Coordinates of C-alpha atoms in Angstrom, one line a residue:
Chain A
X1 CA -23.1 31.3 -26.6
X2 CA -22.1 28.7 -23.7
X3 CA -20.4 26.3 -26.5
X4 CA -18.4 29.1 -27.5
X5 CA -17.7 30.4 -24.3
X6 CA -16.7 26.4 -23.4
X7 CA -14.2 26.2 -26.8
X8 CA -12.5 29.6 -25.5
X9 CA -12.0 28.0 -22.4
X10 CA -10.3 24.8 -23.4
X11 CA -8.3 26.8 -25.4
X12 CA -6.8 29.2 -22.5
X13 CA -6.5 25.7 -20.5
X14 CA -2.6 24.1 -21.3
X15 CA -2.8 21.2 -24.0
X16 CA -2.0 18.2 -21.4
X17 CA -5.3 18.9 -19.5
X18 CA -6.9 17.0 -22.5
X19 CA -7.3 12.7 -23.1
X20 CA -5.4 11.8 -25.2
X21 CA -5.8 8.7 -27.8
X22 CA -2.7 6.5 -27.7
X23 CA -2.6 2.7 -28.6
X24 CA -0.2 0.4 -25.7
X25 CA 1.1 -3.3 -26.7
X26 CA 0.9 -5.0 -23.8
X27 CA 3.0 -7.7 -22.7
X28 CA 2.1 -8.8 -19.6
X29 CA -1.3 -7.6 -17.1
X30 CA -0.8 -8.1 -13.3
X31 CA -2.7 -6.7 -10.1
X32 CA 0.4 -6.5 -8.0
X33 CA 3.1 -4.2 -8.4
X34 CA 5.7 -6.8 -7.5
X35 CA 3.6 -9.5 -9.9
X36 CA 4.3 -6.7 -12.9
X37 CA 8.1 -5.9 -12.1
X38 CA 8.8 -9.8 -12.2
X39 CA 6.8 -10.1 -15.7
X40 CA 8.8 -7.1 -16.8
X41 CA 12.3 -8.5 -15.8
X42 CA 11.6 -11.9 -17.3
X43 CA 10.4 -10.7 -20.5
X44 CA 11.4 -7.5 -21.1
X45 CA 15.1 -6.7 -20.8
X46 CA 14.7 -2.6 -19.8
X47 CA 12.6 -2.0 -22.3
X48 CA 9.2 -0.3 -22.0
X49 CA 7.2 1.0 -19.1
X50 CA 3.9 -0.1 -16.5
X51 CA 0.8 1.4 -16.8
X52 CA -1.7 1.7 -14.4
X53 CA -5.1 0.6 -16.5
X54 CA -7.0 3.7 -14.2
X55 CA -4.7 6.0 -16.1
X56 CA -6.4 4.6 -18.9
X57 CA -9.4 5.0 -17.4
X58 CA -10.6 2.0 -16.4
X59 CA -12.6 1.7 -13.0
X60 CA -10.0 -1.7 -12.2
X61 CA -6.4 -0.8 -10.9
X62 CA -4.7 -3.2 -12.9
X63 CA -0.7 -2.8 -14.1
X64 CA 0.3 -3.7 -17.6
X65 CA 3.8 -3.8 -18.6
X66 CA 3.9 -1.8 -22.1
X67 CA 7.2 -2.5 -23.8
X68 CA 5.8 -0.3 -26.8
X69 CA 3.4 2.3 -27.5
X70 CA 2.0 4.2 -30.5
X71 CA 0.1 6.9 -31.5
X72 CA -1.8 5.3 -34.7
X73 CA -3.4 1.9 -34.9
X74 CA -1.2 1.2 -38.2
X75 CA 2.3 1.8 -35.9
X76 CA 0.5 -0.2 -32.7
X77 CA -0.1 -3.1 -35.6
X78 CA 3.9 -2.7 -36.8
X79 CA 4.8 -2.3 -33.1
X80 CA 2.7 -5.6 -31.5
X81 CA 4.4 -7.7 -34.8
X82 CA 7.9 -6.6 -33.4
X83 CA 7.0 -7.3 -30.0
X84 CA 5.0 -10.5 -30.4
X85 CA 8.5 -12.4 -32.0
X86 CA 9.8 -12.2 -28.3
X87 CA 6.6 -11.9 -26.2
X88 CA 3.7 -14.3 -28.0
X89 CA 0.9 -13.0 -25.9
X90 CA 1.0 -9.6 -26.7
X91 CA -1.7 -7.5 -27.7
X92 CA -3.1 -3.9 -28.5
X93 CA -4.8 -1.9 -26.2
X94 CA -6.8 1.5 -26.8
X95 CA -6.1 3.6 -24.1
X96 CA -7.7 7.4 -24.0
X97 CA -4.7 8.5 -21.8
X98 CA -6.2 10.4 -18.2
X99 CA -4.9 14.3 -18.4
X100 CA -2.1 14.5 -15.5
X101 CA -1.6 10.9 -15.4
X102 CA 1.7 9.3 -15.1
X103 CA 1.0 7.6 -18.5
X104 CA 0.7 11.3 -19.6
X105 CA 4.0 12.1 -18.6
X106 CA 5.3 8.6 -20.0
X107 CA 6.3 7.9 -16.5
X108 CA 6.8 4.1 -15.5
X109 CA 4.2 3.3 -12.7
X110 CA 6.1 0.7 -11.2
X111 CA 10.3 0.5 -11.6
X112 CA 11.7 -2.7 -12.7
X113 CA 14.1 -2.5 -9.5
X114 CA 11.0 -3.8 -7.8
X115 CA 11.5 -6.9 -8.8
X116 CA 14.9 -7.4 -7.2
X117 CA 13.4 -6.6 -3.5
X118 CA 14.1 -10.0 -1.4
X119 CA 11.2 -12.2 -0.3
X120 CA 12.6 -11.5 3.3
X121 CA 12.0 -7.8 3.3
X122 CA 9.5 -7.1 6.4
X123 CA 8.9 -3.4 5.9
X124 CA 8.0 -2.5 1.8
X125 CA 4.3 -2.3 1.4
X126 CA 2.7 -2.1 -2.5
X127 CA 2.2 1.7 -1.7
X128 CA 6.3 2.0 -1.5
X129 CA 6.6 0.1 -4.9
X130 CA 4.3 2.5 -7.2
X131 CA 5.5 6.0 -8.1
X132 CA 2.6 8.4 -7.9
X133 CA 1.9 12.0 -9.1
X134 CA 1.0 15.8 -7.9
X135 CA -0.4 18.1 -9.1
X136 CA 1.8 21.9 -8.5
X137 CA 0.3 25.2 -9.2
X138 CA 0.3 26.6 -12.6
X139 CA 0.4 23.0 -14.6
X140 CA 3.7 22.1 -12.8
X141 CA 3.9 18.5 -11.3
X142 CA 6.0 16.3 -9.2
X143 CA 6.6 12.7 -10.2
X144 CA 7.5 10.5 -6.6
X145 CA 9.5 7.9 -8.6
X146 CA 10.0 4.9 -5.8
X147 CA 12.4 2.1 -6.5
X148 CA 14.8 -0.5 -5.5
X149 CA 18.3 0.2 -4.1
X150 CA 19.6 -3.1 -3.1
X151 CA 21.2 -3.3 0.0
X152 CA 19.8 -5.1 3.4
X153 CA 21.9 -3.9 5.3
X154 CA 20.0 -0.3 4.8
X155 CA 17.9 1.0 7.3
X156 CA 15.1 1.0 4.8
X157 CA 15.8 -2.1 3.1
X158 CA 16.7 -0.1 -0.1
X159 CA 13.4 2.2 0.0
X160 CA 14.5 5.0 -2.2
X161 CA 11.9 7.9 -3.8
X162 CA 13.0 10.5 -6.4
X163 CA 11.8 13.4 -6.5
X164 CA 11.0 14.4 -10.2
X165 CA 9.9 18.0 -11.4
X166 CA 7.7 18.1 -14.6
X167 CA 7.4 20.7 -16.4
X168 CA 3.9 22.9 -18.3
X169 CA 6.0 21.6 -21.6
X170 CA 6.8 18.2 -20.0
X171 CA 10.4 19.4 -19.3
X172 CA 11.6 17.4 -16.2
X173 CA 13.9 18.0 -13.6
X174 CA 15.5 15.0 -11.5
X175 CA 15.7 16.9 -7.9
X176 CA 16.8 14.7 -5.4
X177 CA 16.5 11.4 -3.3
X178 CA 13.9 11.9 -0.5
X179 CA 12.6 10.1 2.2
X180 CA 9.0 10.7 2.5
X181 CA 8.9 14.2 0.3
X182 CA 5.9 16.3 1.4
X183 CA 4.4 19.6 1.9
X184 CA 5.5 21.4 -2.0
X185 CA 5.1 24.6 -2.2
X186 CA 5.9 26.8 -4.6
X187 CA 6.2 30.5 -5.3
X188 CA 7.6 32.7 -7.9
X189 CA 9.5 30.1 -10.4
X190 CA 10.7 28.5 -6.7
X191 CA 10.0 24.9 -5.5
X192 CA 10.2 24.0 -1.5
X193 CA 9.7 20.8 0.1
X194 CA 10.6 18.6 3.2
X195 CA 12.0 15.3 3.1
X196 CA 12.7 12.7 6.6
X197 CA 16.5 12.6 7.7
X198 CA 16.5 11.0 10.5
X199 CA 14.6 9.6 13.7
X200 CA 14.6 11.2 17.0
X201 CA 13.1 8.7 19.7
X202 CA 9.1 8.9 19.1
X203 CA 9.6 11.8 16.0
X204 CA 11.3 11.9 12.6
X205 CA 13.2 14.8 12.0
X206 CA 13.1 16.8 8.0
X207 CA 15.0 18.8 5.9
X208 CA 13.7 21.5 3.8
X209 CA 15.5 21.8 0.6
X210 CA 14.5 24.9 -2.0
X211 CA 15.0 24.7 -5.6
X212 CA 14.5 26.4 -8.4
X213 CA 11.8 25.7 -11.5
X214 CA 14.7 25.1 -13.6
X215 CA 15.7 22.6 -11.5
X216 CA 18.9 23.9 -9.3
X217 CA 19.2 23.4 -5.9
X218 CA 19.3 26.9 -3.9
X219 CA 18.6 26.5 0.2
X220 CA 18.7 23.7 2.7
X221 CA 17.5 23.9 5.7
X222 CA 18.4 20.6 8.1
X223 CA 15.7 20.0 11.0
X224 CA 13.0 21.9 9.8
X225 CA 9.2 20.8 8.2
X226 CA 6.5 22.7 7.0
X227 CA 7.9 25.3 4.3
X228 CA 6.3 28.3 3.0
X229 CA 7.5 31.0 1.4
X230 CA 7.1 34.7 2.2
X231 CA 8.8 37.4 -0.5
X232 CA 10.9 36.8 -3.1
X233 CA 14.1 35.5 -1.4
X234 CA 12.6 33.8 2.0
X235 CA 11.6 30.7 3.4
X236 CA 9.9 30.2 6.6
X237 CA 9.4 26.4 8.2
X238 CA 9.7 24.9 11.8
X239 CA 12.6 23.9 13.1
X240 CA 12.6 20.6 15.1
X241 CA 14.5 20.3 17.9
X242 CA 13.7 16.7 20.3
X243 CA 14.6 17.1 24.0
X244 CA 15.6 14.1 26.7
X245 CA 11.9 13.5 27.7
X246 CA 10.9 12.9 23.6
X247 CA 8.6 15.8 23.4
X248 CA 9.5 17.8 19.6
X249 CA 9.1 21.1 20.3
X250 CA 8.6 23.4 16.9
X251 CA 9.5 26.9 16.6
X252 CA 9.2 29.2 13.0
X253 CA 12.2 30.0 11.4
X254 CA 13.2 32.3 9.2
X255 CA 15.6 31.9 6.0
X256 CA 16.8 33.9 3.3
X257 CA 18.2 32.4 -0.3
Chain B
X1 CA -6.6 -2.6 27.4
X2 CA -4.3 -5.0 25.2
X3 CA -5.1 -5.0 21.5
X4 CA -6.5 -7.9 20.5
X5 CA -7.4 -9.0 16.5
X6 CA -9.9 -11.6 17.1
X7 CA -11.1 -13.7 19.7
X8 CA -8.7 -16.0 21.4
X9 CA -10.0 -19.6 22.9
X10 CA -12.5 -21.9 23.0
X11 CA -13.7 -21.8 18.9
X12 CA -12.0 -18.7 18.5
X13 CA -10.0 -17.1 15.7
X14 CA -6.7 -18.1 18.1
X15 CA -4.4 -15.8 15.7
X16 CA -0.8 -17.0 17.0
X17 CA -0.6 -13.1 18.4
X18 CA -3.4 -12.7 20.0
X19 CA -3.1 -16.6 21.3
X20 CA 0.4 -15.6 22.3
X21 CA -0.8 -11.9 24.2
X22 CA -3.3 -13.8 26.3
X23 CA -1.1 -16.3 27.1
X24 CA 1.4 -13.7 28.9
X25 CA -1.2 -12.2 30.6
X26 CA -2.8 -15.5 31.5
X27 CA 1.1 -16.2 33.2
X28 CA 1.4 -12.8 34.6
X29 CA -1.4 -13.8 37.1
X30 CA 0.0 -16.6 38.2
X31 CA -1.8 -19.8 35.3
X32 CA 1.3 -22.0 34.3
X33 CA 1.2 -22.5 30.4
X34 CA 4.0 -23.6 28.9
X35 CA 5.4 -22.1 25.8
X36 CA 3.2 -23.3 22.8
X37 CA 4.6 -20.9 19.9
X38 CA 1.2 -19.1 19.9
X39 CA -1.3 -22.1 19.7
X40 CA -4.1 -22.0 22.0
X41 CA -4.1 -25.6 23.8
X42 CA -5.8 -27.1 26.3
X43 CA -3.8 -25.4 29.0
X44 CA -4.6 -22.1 27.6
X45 CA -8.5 -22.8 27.3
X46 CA -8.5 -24.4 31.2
X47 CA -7.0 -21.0 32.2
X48 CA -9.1 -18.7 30.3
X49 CA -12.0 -21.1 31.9
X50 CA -10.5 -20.5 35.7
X51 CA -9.7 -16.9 35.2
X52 CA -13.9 -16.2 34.1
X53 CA -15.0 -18.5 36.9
X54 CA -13.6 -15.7 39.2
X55 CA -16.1 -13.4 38.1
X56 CA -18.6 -14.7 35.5
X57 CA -21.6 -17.4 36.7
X58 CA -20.7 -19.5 33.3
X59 CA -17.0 -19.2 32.1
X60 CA -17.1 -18.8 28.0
X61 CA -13.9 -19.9 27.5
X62 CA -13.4 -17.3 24.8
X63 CA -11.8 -14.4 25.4
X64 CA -13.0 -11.6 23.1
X65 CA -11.9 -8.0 21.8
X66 CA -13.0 -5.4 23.8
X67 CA -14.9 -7.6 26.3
X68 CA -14.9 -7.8 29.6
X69 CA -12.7 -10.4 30.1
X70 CA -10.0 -8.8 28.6
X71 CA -10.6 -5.6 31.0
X72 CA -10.5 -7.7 33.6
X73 CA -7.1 -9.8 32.4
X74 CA -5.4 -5.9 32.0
X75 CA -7.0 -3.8 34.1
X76 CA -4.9 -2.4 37.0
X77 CA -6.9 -3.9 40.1
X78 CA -7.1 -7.3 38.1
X79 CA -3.3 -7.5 36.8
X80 CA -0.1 -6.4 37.9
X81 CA 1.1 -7.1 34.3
X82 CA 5.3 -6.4 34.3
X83 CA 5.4 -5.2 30.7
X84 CA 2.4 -2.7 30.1
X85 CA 2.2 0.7 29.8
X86 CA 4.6 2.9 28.1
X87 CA 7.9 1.6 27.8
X88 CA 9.7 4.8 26.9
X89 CA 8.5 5.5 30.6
X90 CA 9.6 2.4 32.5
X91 CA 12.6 2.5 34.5
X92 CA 16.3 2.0 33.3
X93 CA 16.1 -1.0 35.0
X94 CA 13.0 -2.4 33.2
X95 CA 14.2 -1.1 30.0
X96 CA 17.2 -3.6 30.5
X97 CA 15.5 -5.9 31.2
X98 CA 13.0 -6.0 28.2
X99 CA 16.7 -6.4 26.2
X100 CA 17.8 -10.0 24.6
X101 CA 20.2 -10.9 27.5
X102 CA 23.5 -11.0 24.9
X103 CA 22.4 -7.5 24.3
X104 CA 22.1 -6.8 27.5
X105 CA 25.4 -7.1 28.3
X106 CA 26.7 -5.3 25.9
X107 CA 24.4 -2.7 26.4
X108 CA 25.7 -2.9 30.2
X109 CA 29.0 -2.3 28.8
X110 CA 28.3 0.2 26.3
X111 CA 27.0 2.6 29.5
X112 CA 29.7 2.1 31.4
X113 CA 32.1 3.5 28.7
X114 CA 30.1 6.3 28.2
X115 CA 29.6 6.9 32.2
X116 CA 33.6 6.8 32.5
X117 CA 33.3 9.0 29.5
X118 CA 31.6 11.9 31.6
X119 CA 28.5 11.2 29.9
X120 CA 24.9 10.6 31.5
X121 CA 23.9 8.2 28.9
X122 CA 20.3 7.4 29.5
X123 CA 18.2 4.4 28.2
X124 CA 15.2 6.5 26.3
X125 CA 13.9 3.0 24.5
X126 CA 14.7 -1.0 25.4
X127 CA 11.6 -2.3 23.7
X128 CA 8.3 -1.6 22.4
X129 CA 5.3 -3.3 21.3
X130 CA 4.4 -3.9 18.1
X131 CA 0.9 -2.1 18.6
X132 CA 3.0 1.3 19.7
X133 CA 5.5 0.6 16.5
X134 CA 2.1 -0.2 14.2
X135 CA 1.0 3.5 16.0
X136 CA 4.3 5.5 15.3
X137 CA 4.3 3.8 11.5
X138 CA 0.6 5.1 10.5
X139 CA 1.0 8.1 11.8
X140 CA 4.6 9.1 9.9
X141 CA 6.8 8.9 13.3
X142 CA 8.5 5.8 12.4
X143 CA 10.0 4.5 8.6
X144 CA 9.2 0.8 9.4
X145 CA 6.4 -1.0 10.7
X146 CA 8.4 -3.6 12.7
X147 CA 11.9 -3.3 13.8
X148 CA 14.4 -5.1 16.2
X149 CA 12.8 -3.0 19.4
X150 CA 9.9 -5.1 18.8
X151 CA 11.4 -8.6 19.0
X152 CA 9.9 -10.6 21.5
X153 CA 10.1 -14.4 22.6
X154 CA 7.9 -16.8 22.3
X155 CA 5.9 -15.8 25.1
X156 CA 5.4 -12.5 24.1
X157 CA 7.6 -11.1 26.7
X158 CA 10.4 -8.3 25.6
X159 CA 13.5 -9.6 24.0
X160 CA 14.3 -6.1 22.3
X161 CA 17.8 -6.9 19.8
X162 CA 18.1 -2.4 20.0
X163 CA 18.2 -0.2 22.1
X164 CA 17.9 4.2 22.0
X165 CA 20.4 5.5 23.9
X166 CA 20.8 9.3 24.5
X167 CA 22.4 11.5 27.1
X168 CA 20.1 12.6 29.3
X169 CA 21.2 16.2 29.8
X170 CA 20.5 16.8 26.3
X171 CA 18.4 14.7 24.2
X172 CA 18.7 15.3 20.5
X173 CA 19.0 18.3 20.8
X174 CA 22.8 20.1 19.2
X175 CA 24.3 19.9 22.5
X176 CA 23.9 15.9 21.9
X177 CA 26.6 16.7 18.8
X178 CA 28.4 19.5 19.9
X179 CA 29.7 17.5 23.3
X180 CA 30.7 14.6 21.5
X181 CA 28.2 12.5 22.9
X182 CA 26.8 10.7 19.5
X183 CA 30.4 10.1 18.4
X184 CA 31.2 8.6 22.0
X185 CA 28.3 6.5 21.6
X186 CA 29.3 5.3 18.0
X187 CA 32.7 4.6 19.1
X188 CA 31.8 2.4 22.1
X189 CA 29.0 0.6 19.9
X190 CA 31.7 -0.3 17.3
X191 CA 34.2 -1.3 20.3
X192 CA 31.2 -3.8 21.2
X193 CA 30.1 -5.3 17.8
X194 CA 27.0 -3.3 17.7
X195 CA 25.5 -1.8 14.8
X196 CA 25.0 2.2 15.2
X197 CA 22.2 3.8 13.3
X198 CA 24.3 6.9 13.1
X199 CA 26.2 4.6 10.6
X200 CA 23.6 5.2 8.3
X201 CA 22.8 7.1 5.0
X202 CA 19.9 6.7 3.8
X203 CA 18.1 7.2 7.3
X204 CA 20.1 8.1 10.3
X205 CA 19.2 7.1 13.7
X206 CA 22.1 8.2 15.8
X207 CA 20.6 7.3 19.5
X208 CA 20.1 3.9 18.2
X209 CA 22.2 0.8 19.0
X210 CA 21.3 -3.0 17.8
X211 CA 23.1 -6.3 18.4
X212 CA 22.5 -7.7 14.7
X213 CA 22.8 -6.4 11.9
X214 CA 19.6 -5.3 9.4
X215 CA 19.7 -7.9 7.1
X216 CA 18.8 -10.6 10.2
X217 CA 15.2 -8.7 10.9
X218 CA 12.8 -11.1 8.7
X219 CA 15.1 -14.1 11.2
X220 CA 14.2 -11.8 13.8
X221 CA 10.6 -11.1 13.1
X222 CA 9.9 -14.9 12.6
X223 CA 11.5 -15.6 15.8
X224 CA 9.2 -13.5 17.6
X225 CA 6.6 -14.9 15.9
X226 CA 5.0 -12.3 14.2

C-alpha cells in the first residue's frame, strides 16, 4: 500500500525532480573556477560546458570541463573518440545527474569569460566566477549566470550576472543583467526581484524590476528592495531614500502594473 | 580596539598589516620608527618592549589580538590616536587630510567650484579603513572589498585616492538631482581630471570622486601594502 502510494507520488511530482543517468567526456578536472576556465580556453575553442562533480553527486567540489556529453555509453564511446583526436586525456565519466542541478538544466557552471579576468583584479572572489541556481515555486528556477565583461576601467572590474528564468519544461528566459539579484518572488505567472544600482555613502541602493513567466519585462521600480506582491496587478517594496547624515530610511510603497 | 590578525613582535606572526597597524600606533604615542614597509625590526620590538614596561612587571615584547596591550596602545586614556574612530564622523578638516595630498588639492578645488556654485558641498567620506570596507563588503553595503578610500601609506596612515562628496542640505536624497547638484559635481570633477562614479554604468556612485582612474587600484592596493 505505501509502495503504491510512493509510485503515485513520483508520478504527480514534475519529471526533472528525478537523477538522471548521463555519460560526460571530460577534458580537463580542476578545483578552481579560474583553473577550469583557463583549461577550457586552451583546449576547447567554445565548445562544451563545466560541471560541478557535486552535481554529479560526488561529496568533492571539483569542476570538469565537458566538451561532450551523452546519454548512452555506446554515443559517450563515439563521442570520447572524437574528442580524444584534439584532447588526448579525455575520458568517460558516469554521472547520475542531481535533480535541479545546473547540469540538469545543461547550464555551464563556470563561463569561459572567466578566464580573461586580469591577474591584477583586487575585488573577484571564486563565489563571483560560478553561476549558481534557485529553486522558484511551482518547479520554476532562476539560473545566476556570472561572467566576464572585460573592461578595468568598470567599477566592478567586469563583474556581470544574468539573470536566467527556467522553465517546469526547461524553457528559459534571459531577463536581465543584475547586480546582486535577490529576494524572487513570484505570484500568479509574475516574477519580482531586486537588483543593486548604485551606492549611497554606507548603503547600496536597488531596483525592483517585475516580469512576466514568459519572460517580458512589465514594472520597474528605481530605489526600492524587498518586493512582494499583493493582488493581481500590485507590487509593494521599500523605497530607499539616504539622507546627508548616511542613515537609509525605508518606507513601503505601493505599485500597480 | 584595532583589529589585529595575529600577533605582532617578538616571535610573532608579524603579518606586514598588523606589523604596519602597530607601528602607527607605536608613532602616534610618540616611539620614532622609521618606515619599514611593514617588517617588524628591531626598532619596532624595542618600542613594543618600552611601551609594556609602562605597565607590565616583564615586557613580552609581543603584542597580541585582543590582549591587553593592544587595549592599552588604543584605548582612549592610553592614546590620542589621530585616525581612529569613525571617519564618516571626523571633521571636514580631517577628512582632507586623510586624502593623498595631489588629491587634496583638487579636491580643495573641486569645493570651491561647487561653493561659488551655491552649493554646500560637504565631505561625507575622505578615507576609511580597510576593516570598515571588509565590514560594509560582508554585509552587502559595498560591491568591493578594497577600493581607493582605503589606500594608505606605508605607515598605515590615510592617503585616501577618492573622496564622497554630497551636498549637505540634501544627501542622496532627489533633491541631490533635482538641484543640479550631482551634475555640478560631475562637471567640476571632469574640469579637474577626476574620475566621477556617476560616470558609470554598470554601478553608479554619483557622490564619488577619485584622482585615478580604476584600472590603477591593484598599483594602488600594493602601494598601500595590502
Amino acid at each position: 500500500m505505501k509502495l503504491n502510494l510512493l509510485v503515485m507520488l513520483m508520478l504527480l511530482h514534475p519529471i526533472s525532480v528525478y537523477a538522471e543517468d548521463i555519460w560526460l567526456i571530460v577534458g580537463a578536472s580542476d578545483p578552481t573556477p579560474t583553473g577550469i576556465a583557463h583549461k577550457w580556453k586552451v583546449l576547447g575553442n567554445d565548445s562544451g560546458i563545466v560541471v560541478k562533480s557535486s552535481d554529479c553527486g560526488d561529496s568533492k567540489d571539483v569542476f570538469a570541463w565537458v566538451p561532450k556529453l551523452a546519454t548512452s555509453i555506446e554515443r559517450a564511446r563515439s563521442s570520447l573518440r572524437a574528442v580524444k583526436r584534439s584532447v588526448q586525456d579525455a575520458y568517460v565519466k558516469k554521472c547520475r545527474v542531481q535533480p535541479r542541478s545546473l547540469l540538469a538544466f545543461r547550464e555551464t557552471a563556470v563561463d569561459i569569460s572567466i578566464a580573461d579576468i586580469p591577474a591584477t583584479a583586487v575585488n573577484w572572489e571564486d563565489a563571483d566566477r560560478v553561476t549558481t541556481v534557485q529553486p522558484l515555486k511551482n518547479s520554476w528556477h532562476i539560473v545566476i549566470s556570472r561572467y566576464y565583461e572585460g573592461d578595468l576601467e568598470d567599477p566592478l572590474e567586469g563583474r556581470r550576472e544574468r539573470v536566467i528564468l527556467v522553465g517546469e519544461g526547461g524553457e528559459r528566459h534571459s531577463l536581465e543583467q543584475c547586480v546582486e539579484p535577490g529576494m524572487f518572488a513570484t505570484d500568479e505567472g509574475m516574477l519580482a526581484f531586486q537588483c543593486t544600482v548604485a551606492q549611497a555613502g554606507d548603503e547600496v541602493l536597488h531596483n525592483v524590476v517585475v516580469y512576466t513567466m514568459g519572460g517580458q519585462k512589465t514594472k520597474e521600480v528605481m530605489h526600492c528592495r524587498n518586493p512582494a506582491f499583493r493582488g493581481k496587478r500590485t507590487i509593494i517594496c521599500e523605497s530607499e531614500v539616504v539622507g546627508a547624515d548616511g542613515v537609509l530610511k525605508l518606507q513601503k510603497v505601493k505599485r500597480n502594473f | 580596539m584595532v583589529h589585529l590578525v595575529d600577533s605582532v613582535g617578538e616571535n610573532g606572526k608579524n603579518h606586514a598589516l598588523d606589523v604596519l597597524r602597530v607601528q602607527s600606533l607605536l608613532r602616534s604615542k610618540g616611539y620614532r620608527i622609521p618606515p619599514g614597509g611593514g617588517i617588524c625590526g628591531n626598532d619596532t620590538l624595542t618600542a613594543i618592549n618600552q611601551f609594556q614596561a609602562s605597565f607590565l612587571p616583564q615586557p613580552t615584547g609581543l603584542i597580541e589580538p585582543y590582549s591587553l596591550s593592544l587595549l592599552k596602545l588604543t584605548d582612549d586614556i592610553h592614546v590620542d590616536y589621530e585616525w581612529s574612530g569613525d571617519s564618516s564622523k571626523w571633521s571636514q578638516e580631517q577628512k582632507l587630510k586623510s586624502l593623498n595630498t595631489e588629491f587634496k588639492f583638487k579636491v580643495v578645488a573641486l569645493l570651491s567650484k561647487l561653493q561659488e556654485s551655491g552649493f554646500l558641498p560637504f565631505i561625507f567620506y575622505g578615507w576609511r579603513s580597510v576593516a570598515v570596507q571588509s565590514i560594509l563588503y560582508s554585509s552587502g553595503r559595498s560591491q568591493v572589498k578594497f577600493s581607493f578610500h582605503n589606500a594608505q601609506r606605508e605607515d598605515g596612515t590615510p592617503n585616501s585616492y577618492a573622496a564622497d562628496i554630497i551636498d549637505s542640505r540634501f544627501g542622496w536624497t532627489h533633491q541631490a538631482e533635482t538641484s543640479g547638484f550631482w551634475s555640478a559635481l560631475g562637471s567640476a570633477a571632469n574640469t579637474h581630471g577626476l574620475v566621477w562614479g556617476g560616470n558609470w554604468s554598470s554601478f553608479r556612485d554619483v557622490a564619488h570622486v577619485q584622482l585615478l582612474p580604476n584600472s590603477l587600484l591593484y598599483n594602488v592596493k600594493q602601494e598601500s601594502g595590502l
